[in-house]
Coordinates of C-alpha atoms in Angstrom, one line a residue:
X1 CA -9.9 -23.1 -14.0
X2 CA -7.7 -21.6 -16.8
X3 CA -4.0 -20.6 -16.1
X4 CA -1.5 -19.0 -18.6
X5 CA 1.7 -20.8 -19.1
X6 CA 4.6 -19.5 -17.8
X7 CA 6.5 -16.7 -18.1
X8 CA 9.7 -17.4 -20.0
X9 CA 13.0 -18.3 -18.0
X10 CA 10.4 -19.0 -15.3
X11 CA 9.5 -22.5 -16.1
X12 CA 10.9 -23.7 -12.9
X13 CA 9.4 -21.7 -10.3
X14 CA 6.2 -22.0 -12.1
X15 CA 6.0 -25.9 -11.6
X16 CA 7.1 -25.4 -8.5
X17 CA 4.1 -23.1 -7.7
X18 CA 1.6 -24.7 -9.7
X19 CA 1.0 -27.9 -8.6
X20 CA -1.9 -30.4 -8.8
X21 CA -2.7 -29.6 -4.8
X22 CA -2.3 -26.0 -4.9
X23 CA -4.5 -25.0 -8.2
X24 CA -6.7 -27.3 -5.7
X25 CA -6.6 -24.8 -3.0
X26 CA -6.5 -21.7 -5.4
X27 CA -10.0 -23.5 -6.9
X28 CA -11.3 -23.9 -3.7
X29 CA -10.5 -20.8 -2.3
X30 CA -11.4 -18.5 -4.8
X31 CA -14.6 -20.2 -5.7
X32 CA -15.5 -19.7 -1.9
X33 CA -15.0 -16.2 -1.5
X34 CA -15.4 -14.8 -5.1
X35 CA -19.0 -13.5 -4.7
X36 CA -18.3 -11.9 -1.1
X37 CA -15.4 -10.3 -3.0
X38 CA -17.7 -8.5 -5.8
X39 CA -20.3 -7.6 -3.1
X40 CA -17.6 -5.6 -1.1
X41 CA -16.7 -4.0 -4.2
X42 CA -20.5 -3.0 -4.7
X43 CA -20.8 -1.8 -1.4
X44 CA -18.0 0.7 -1.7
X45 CA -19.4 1.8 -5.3
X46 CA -22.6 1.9 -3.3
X47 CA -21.2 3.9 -0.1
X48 CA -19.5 6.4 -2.6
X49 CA -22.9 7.2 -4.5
X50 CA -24.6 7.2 -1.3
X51 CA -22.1 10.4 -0.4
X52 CA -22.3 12.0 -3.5
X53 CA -26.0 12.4 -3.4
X54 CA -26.4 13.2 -0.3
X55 CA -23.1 15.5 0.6
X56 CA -23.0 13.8 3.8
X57 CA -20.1 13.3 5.2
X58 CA -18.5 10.2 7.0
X59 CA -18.8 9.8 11.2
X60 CA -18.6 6.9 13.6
X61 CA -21.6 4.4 12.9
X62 CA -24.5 4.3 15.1
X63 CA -24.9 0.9 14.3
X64 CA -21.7 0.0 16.0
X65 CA -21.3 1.6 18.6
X66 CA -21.8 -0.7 21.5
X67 CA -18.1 -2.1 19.9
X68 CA -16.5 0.9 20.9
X69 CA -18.2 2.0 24.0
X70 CA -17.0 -2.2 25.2
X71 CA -14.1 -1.1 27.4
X72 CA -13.4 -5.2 27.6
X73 CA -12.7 -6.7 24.4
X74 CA -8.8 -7.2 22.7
X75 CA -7.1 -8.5 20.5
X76 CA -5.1 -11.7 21.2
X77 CA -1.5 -10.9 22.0
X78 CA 0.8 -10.8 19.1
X79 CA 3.8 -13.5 19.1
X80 CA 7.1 -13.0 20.6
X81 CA 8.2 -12.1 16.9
X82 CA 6.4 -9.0 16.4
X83 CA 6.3 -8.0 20.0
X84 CA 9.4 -5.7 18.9
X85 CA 9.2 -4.3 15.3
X86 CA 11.0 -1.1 15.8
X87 CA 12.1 -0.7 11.9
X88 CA 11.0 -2.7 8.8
X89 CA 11.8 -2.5 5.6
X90 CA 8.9 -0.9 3.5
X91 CA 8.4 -1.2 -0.4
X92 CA 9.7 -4.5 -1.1
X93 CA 8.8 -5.9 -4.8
X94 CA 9.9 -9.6 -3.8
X95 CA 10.6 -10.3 -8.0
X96 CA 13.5 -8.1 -6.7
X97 CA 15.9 -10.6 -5.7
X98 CA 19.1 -8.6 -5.1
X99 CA 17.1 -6.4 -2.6
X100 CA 15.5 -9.3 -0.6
X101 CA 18.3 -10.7 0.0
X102 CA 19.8 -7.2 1.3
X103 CA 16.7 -6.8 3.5
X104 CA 17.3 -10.5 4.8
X105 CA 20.6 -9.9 5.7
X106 CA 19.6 -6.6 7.2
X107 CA 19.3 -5.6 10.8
X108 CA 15.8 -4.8 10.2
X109 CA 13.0 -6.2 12.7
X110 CA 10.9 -6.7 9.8
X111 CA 10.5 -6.7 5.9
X112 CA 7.3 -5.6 4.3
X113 CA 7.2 -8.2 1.3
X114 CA 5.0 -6.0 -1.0
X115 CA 2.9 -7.2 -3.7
X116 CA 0.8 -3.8 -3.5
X117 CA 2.1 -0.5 -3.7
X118 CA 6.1 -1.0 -4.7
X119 CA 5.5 -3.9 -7.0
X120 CA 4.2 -4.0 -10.4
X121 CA 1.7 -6.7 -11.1
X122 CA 3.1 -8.7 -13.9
X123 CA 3.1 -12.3 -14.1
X124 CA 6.7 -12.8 -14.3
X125 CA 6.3 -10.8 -11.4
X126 CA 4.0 -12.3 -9.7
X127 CA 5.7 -15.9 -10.4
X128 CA 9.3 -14.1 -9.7
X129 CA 7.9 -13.1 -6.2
X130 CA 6.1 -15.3 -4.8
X131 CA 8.8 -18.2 -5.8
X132 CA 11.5 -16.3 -3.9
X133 CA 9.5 -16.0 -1.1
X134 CA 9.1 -19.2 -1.2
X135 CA 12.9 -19.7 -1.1
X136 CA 13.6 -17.5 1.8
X137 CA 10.6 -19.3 4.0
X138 CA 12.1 -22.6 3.3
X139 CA 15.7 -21.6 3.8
X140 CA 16.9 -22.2 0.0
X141 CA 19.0 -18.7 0.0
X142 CA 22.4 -19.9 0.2
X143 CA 23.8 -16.6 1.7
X144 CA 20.9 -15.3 3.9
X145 CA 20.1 -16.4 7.5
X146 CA 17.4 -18.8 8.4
X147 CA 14.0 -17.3 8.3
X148 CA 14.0 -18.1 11.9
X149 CA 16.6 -15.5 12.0
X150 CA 15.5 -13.0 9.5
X151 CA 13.4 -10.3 9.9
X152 CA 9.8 -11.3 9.7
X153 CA 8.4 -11.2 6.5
X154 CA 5.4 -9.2 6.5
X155 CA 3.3 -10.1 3.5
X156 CA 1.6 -7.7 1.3
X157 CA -0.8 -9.1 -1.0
X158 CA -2.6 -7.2 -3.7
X159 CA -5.6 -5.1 -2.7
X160 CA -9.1 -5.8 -3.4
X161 CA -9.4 -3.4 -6.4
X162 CA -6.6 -5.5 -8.4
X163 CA -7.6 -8.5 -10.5
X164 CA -5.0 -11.6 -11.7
X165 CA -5.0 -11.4 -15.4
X166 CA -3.3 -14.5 -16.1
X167 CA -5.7 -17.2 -14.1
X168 CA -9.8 -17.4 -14.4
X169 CA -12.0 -19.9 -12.2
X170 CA -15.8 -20.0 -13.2
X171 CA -15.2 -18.1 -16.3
X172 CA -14.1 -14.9 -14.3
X173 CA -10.8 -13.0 -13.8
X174 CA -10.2 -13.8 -10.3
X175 CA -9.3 -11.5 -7.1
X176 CA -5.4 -10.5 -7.5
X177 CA -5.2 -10.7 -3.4
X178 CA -6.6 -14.0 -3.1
X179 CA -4.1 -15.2 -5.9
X180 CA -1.1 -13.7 -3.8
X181 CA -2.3 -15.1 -0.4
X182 CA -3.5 -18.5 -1.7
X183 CA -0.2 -19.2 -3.3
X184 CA 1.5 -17.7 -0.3
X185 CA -0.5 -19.2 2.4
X186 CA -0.3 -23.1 0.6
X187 CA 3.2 -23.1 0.0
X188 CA 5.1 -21.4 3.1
X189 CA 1.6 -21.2 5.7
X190 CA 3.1 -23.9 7.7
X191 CA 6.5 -23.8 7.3
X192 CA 6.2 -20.0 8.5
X193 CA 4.0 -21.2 11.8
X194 CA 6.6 -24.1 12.7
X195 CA 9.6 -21.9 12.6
X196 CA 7.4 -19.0 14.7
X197 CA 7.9 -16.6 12.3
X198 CA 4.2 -16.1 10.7
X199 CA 2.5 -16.2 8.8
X200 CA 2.2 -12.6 9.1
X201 CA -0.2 -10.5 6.7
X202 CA -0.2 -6.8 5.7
X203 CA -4.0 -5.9 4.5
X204 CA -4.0 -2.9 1.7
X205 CA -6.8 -0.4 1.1
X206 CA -9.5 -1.8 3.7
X207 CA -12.2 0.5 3.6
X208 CA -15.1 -0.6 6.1
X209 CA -15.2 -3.2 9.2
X210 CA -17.3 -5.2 6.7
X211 CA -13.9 -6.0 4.5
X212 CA -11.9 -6.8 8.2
X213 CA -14.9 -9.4 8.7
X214 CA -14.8 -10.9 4.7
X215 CA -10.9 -11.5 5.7
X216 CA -11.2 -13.1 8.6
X217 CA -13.6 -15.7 7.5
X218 CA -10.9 -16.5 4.9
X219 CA -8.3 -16.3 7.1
X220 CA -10.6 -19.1 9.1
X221 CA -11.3 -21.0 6.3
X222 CA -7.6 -21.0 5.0
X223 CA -6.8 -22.1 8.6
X224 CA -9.1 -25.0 8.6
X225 CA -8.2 -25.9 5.1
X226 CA -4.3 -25.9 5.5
X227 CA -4.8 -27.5 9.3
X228 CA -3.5 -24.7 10.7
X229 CA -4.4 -23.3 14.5
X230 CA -7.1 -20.7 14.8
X231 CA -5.3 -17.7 14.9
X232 CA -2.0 -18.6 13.5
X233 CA -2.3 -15.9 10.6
X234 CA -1.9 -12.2 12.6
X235 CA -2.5 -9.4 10.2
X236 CA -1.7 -5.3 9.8
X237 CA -4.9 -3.6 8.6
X238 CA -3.4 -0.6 6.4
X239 CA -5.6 2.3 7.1
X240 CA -5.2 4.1 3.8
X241 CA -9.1 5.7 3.4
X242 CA -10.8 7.9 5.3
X243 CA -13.7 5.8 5.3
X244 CA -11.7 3.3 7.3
X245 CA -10.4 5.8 9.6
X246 CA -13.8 6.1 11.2
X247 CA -14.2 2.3 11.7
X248 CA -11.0 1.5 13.3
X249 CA -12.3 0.0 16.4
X250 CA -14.8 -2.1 14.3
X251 CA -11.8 -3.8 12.3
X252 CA -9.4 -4.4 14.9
X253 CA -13.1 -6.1 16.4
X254 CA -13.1 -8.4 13.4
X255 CA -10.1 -9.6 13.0
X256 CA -9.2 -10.2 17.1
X257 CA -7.8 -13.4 17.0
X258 CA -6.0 -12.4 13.8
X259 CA -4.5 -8.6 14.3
X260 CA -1.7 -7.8 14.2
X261 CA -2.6 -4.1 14.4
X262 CA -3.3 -1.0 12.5
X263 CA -1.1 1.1 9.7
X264 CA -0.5 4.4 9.3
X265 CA 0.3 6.0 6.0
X266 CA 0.3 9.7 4.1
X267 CA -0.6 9.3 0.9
X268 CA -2.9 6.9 -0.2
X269 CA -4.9 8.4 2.9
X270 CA -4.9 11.9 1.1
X271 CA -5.4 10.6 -1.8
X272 CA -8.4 9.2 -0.5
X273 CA -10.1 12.4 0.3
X274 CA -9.8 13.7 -3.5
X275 CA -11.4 9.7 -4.1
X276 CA -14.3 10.5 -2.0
X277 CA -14.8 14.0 -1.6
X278 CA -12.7 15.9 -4.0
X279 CA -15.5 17.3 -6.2
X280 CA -16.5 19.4 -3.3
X281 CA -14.5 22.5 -3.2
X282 CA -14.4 22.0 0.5
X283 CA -12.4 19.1 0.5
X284 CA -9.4 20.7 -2.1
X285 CA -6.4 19.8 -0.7
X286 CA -2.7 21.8 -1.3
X287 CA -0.2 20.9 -2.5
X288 CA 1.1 18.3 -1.3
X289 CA 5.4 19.0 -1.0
X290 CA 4.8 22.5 0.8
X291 CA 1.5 22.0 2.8
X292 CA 0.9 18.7 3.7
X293 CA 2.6 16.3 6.0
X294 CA 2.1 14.4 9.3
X295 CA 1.9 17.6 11.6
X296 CA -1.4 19.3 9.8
X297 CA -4.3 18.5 12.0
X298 CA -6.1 15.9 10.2
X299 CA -2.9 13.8 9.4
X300 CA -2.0 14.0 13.2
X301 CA -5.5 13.2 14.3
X302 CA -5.6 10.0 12.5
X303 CA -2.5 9.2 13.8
X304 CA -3.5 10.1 17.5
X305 CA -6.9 7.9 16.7
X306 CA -5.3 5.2 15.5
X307 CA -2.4 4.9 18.1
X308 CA -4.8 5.3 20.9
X309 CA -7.6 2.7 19.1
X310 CA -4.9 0.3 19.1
X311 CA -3.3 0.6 22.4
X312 CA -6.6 0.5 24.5
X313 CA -7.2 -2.8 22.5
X314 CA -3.9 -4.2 23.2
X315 CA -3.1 -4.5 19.3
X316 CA 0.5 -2.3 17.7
X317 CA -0.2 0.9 15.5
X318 CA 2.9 1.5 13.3
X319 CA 3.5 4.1 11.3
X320 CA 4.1 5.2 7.3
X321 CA 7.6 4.6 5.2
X322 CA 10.1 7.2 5.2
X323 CA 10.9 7.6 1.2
X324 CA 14.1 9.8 1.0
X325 CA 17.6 8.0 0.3
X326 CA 20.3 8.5 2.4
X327 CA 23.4 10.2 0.0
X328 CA 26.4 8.1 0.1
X329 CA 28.7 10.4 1.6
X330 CA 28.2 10.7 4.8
X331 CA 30.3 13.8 5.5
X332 CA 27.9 15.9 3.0
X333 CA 25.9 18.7 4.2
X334 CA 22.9 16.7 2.2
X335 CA 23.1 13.6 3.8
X336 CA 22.7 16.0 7.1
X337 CA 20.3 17.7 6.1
X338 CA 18.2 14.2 4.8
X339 CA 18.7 12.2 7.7
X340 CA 17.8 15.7 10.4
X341 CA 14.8 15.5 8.1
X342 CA 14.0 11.6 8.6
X343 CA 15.1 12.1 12.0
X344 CA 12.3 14.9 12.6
X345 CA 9.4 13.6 11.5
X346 CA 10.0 9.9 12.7
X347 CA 10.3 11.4 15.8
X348 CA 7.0 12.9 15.8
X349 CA 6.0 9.7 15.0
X350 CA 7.4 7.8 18.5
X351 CA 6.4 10.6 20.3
X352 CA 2.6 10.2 18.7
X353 CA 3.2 6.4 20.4
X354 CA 3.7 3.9 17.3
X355 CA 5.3 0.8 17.7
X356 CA 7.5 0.6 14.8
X357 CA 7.5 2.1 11.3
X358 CA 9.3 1.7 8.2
X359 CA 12.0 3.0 5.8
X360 CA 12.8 2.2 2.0
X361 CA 16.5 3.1 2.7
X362 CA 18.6 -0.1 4.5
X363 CA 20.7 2.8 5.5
X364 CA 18.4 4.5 7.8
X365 CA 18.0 0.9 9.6
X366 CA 20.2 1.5 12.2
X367 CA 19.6 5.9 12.8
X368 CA 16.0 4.9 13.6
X369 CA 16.6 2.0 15.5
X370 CA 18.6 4.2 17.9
X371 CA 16.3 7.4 17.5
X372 CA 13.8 4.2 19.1
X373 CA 16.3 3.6 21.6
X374 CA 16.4 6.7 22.8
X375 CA 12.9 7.5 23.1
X376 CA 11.3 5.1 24.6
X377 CA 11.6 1.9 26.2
X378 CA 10.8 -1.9 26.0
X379 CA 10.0 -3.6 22.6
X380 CA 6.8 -1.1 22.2
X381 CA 4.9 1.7 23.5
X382 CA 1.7 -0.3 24.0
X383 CA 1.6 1.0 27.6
X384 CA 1.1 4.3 26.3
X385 CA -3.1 4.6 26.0
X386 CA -3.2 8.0 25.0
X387 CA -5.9 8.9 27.2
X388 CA -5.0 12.6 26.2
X389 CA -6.4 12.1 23.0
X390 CA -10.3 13.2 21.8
X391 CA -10.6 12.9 17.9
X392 CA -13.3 14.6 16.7
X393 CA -15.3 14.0 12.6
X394 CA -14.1 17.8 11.9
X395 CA -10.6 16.7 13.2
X396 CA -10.7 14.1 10.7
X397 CA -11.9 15.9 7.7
X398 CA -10.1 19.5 8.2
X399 CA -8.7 20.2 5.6
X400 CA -5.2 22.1 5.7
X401 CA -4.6 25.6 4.5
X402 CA -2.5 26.3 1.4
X403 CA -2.4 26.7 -2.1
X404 CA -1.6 25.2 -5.2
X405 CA 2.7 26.0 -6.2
X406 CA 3.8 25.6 -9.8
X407 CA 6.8 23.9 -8.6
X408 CA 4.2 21.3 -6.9
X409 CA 2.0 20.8 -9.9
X410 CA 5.1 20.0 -11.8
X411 CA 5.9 17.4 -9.6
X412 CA 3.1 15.8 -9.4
X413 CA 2.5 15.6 -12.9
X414 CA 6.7 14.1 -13.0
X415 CA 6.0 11.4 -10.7
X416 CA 3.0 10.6 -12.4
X417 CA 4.2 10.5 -15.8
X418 CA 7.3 8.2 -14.3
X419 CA 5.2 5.9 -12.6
X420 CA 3.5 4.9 -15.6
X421 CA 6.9 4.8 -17.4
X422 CA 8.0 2.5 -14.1
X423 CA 4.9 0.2 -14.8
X424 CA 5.1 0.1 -18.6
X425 CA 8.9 -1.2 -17.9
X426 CA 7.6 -4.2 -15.3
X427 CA 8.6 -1.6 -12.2
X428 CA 6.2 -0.7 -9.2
X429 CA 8.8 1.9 -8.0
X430 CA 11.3 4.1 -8.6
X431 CA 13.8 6.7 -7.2
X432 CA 13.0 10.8 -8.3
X433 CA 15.1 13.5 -6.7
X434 CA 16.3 11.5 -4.0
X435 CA 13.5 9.6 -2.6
X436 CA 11.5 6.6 -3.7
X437 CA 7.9 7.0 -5.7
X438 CA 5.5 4.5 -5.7
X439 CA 1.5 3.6 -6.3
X440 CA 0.6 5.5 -2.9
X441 CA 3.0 8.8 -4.0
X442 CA 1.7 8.3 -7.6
X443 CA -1.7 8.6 -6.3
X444 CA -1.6 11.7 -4.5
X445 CA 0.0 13.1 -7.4
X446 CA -2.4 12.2 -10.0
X447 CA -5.2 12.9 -7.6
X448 CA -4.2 16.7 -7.1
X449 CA -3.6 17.6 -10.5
X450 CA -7.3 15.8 -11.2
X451 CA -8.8 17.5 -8.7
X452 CA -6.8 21.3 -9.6
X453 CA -8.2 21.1 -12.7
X454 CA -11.4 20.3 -11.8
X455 CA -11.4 23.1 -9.2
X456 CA -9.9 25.4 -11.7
X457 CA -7.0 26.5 -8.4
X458 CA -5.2 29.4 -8.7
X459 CA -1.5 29.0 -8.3
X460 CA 0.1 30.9 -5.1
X461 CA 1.3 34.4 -6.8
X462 CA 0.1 33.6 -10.3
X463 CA -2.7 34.4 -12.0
X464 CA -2.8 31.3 -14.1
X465 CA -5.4 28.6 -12.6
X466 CA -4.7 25.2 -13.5
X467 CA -6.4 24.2 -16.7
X468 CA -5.9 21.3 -18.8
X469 CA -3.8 23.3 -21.1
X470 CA -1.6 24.2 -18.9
X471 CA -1.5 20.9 -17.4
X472 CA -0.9 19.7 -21.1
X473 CA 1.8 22.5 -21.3
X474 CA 3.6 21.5 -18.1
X475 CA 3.6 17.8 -19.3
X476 CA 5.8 18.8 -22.1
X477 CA 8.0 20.7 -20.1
X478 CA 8.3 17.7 -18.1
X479 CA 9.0 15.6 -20.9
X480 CA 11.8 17.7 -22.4
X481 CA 13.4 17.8 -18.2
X482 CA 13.7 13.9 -18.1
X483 CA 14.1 12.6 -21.7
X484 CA 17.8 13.0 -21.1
X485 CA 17.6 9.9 -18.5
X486 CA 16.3 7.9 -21.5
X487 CA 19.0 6.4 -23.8
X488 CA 17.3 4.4 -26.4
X489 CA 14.0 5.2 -28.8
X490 CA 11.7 2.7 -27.6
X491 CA 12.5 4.3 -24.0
X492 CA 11.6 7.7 -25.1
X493 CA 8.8 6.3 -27.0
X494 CA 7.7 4.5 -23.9
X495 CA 8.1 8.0 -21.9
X496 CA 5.8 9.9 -24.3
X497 CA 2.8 6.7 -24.2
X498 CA 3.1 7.3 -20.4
X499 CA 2.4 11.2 -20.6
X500 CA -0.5 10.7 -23.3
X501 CA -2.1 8.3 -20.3
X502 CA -1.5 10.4 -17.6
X503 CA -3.5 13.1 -20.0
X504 CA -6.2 11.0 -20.3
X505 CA -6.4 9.6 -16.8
X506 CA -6.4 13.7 -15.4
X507 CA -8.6 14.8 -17.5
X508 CA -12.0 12.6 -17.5
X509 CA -14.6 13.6 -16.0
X510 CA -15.3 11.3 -13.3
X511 CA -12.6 11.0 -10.8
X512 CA -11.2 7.6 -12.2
X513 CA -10.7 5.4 -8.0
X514 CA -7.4 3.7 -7.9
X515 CA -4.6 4.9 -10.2
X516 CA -3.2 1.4 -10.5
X517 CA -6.7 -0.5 -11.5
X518 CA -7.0 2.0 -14.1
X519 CA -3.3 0.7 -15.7
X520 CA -4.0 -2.8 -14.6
X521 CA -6.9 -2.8 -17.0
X522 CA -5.1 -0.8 -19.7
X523 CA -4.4 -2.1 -23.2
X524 CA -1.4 -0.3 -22.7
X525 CA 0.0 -1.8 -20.0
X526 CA -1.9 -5.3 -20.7
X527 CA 0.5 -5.1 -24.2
X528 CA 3.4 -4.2 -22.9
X529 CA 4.2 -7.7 -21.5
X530 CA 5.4 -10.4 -23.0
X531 CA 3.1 -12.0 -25.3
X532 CA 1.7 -15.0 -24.3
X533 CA -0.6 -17.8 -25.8
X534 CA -2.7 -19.3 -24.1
X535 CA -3.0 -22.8 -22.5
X536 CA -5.0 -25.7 -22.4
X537 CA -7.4 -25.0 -18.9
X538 CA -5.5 -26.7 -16.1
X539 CA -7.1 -28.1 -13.6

């Protein structure tokens, strides 16, 4: 095992993190799973190819079927703690340690401790992170309530398409998830089960039943390992592909004695369809601010499937993150008008059946704990079976009507351009006309204006298609509408190195698969940390 040295000012929470027993575990841990790891990256490359040859399109499996025709199988019941889960706290970058404690002090039911899609993977992140989760498990806060007391943390580790640059075991980079959840399982596993508060496990970007089953057996092995009950780790499957959303029954099937449910999102499910289908013309989806949101029939039917594939398992189906801030005075018309907005479509949401869903905003807390209140009762809607639903395959893959707007291309290409500007800084999100923007709303946006040029889209009352010169022309546009925010040169320097990537990443001609992999691996991005030197291999 090799591991870099710490990340200056961090010395402390490094030796904390790093000990003797624990690069033990990591060893142990990642040396068991590592090639299961690389053969369920294979079988997605695999399953992708296997599309684009053959234009098929995805369906429930044959091969599984007797799962879901089973009318008696569940998952085991959930603990007391996330029986009620109304309103959690979404987009949490734990390195943020003004915001944790916020969230911890928070009336929220729950806090989604994200190592994923709001954080940006740098060591010092990584380090910063995981040590003050460490401190809020073990109660070293001084100001924040016992984690008995706290929301529950819901831990996010990385998804499987993210690597750890900083430690190798057997000569290889190893998995960035099972760096997060080895750390995070060794040093607050138990201290999370004897307090009943966890641990508790969000699950990015699963894409087949096949992944639910790979994390089970670690979840069993890390059980076994760490003398923990079978079972104690429960864990949210985020259902962010399309793939996945036609094996929903099947993971909820793997994991039974460790769900904690299903997730609903928007965007990294959209942006899925451009991942796996969007060189077929069929499959172009609009733009995404005018003509795409939870009420167009294949959002909704994935929501319908997955609250009703829950509930008739006895497992909670949540919902997405609302993104808009709140405005600070409350009297405004605006801050009306934003919180009707939140208000409308979280609505639609409870009335869909979800148990709980989250918001970025600590503001909205409370509005949506009472729009809850309200609307149903009890500490969740699992009574509610949805026997009224009947998802179809063409339900699933209908695309919506709409065209491409020039107001939405520029968009995209803005939150784009400052989400690599957010990453290049050590940020996994930031705030853009009144709402937060992270990996998930970075890759919709990357995805569209990829998949518009490809397609060659007209825009709506235009008759200028998209084109990478335009594109190129837009970006400049861009450029000149947000270099005001920037105060110093190596800002604005940093601001035109993010738009000459996001060219590059829009414009090749395979459709590059996760937006964050491609700047995890990117000299860019890999030289825009602190340098570091490395260390004698630890072992």
């Amino acid at each position: 095992m090799e591991l870099h040295p710490s990340p200056p000012g961090l010395e402390a929470e490094y030796g904390t993190l790093f000990t003797s027993a624990s690069l033990l575990f990591l060893h142990q841990l990642i040396s068991k799973f590592d090639q299961e790891v690389d053969a369920v990256l294979r079988l997605r490359a695999s399953r992708k190819t296997q599309l684009d040859s053959s234009g098929d399109l995805p369906d429930f499996l044959e091969a599984t079927s007797h799962v879901r025709r089973d009318p008696t199988w569940r998952v085991a019941p959930v603990p007391p703690r996330l029986q009620r889960r109304h309103v959690d706290v979404g987009d949490l970058a734990p390195c943020d340690t003004q915001r944790l404690l916020q969230a911890l002090q928070s009336p929220a039911q729950g806090i989604q401790i994200d190592f994923d899609d709001g954080n940006c993977p740098t060591f010092h992140n990584q380090i910063k992170g995981i040590h003050n989760v460490y401190k809020a498990v073990h109660n070293h806060f001084p100001n924040a309530p016992s984690i008995s007391q706290a929301p529950v943390l819901m831990l996010r580790p990385r998804a499987w398409n993210m690597v750890e640059h900083n430690m190798m075991v057997e000569g290889k980079e190893v998995p960035g998830p099972l760096f997060d959840f080895g750390l995070l399982m060794f040093h607050c596993g138990r201290k999370l089960l004897e307090e009943k508060s966890g641990p508790f496990i969000y699950l990015s970007k699963v894409e087949s039943f096949l992944e639910g089953r790979l994390w089970n057996k670690i979840f069993v092995w890390t059980q076994q390992k760490l003398g923990l009950p079978l079972g104690s780790i429960k864990a949210t499957v985020l259902i962010e592909n399309v793939l996945a959303a036609f094996e929903m029954e099947e993971i909820l099937y793997e994991l039974q004695d460790h769900s904690a449910g299903l997730n609903c999102g928007i965007w990294d499910y959209s942006a899925s369809f451009v991942n796996k289908f969007g060189h077929r013309e069929a499959f172009l989806l609009p733009d995404r601010s005018k003509y795409v949101n939870m009420e167009k029939r294949f959002l909704r039917s994935y929501m319908d499937l997955l609250v009703q594939t829950c509930h008739r398992r006895g497992a909670l189906a949540t919902g997405g993150m609302a993104a808009p801030l709140l405005p600070r005075d409350q009297r405004s018309a605006t801050y009306r008008t934003v919180l009707a907005n939140v208000t409308r479509l979280k609505l639609l949401e409870i009335q869909a059946g979800v148990d709980g869903f989250l918001v970025y905003d600590l503001e909205l807390i409370e509005p949506m704990q009472r729009l809850f209140q309200l609307h149903t009762q009890g500490d969740n809607q699992l009574h509610r079976v949805r026997d009224d639903v009947s998802v179809t395959p063409e339900d699933l893959l209908c695309m919506p009507s709409g065209g491409v707007t020039l107001h939405g291309l520029k968009y995209n290409i803005a939150v784009s351009i400052l989400f690599i500007d957010a990453w290049l800084s050590g940020k996994g999100h930031f705030v853009y006309r009144g709402q937060v923007e992270d990996s998930a709303t970075a890759e919709i946006s990357r995805s569209q204006v990829w998949q518009w040029i490809r397609h060659q889209t007209q825009l709506e009352g235009e008759d200028r298609v998209v084109t990478r010169r335009l594109v190129a022309d837009l970006t400049q546009e861009v450029l000149m509408e947000v270099r005001t925010l920037r105060h110093t040169v190596g800002e604005e320097q940093r601001l035109r190195i993010s738009a000459e990537m996001f060219m590059e990443l829009v414009q090749k001609r395979d459709f590059p698969e996760f937006f964050t992999t491609y700047l995890n691996l990117d000299h860019t991005f890999l030289t825009s940390q602190t340098s570091r030197r490395m260390d004698k291999p630890k072992l």
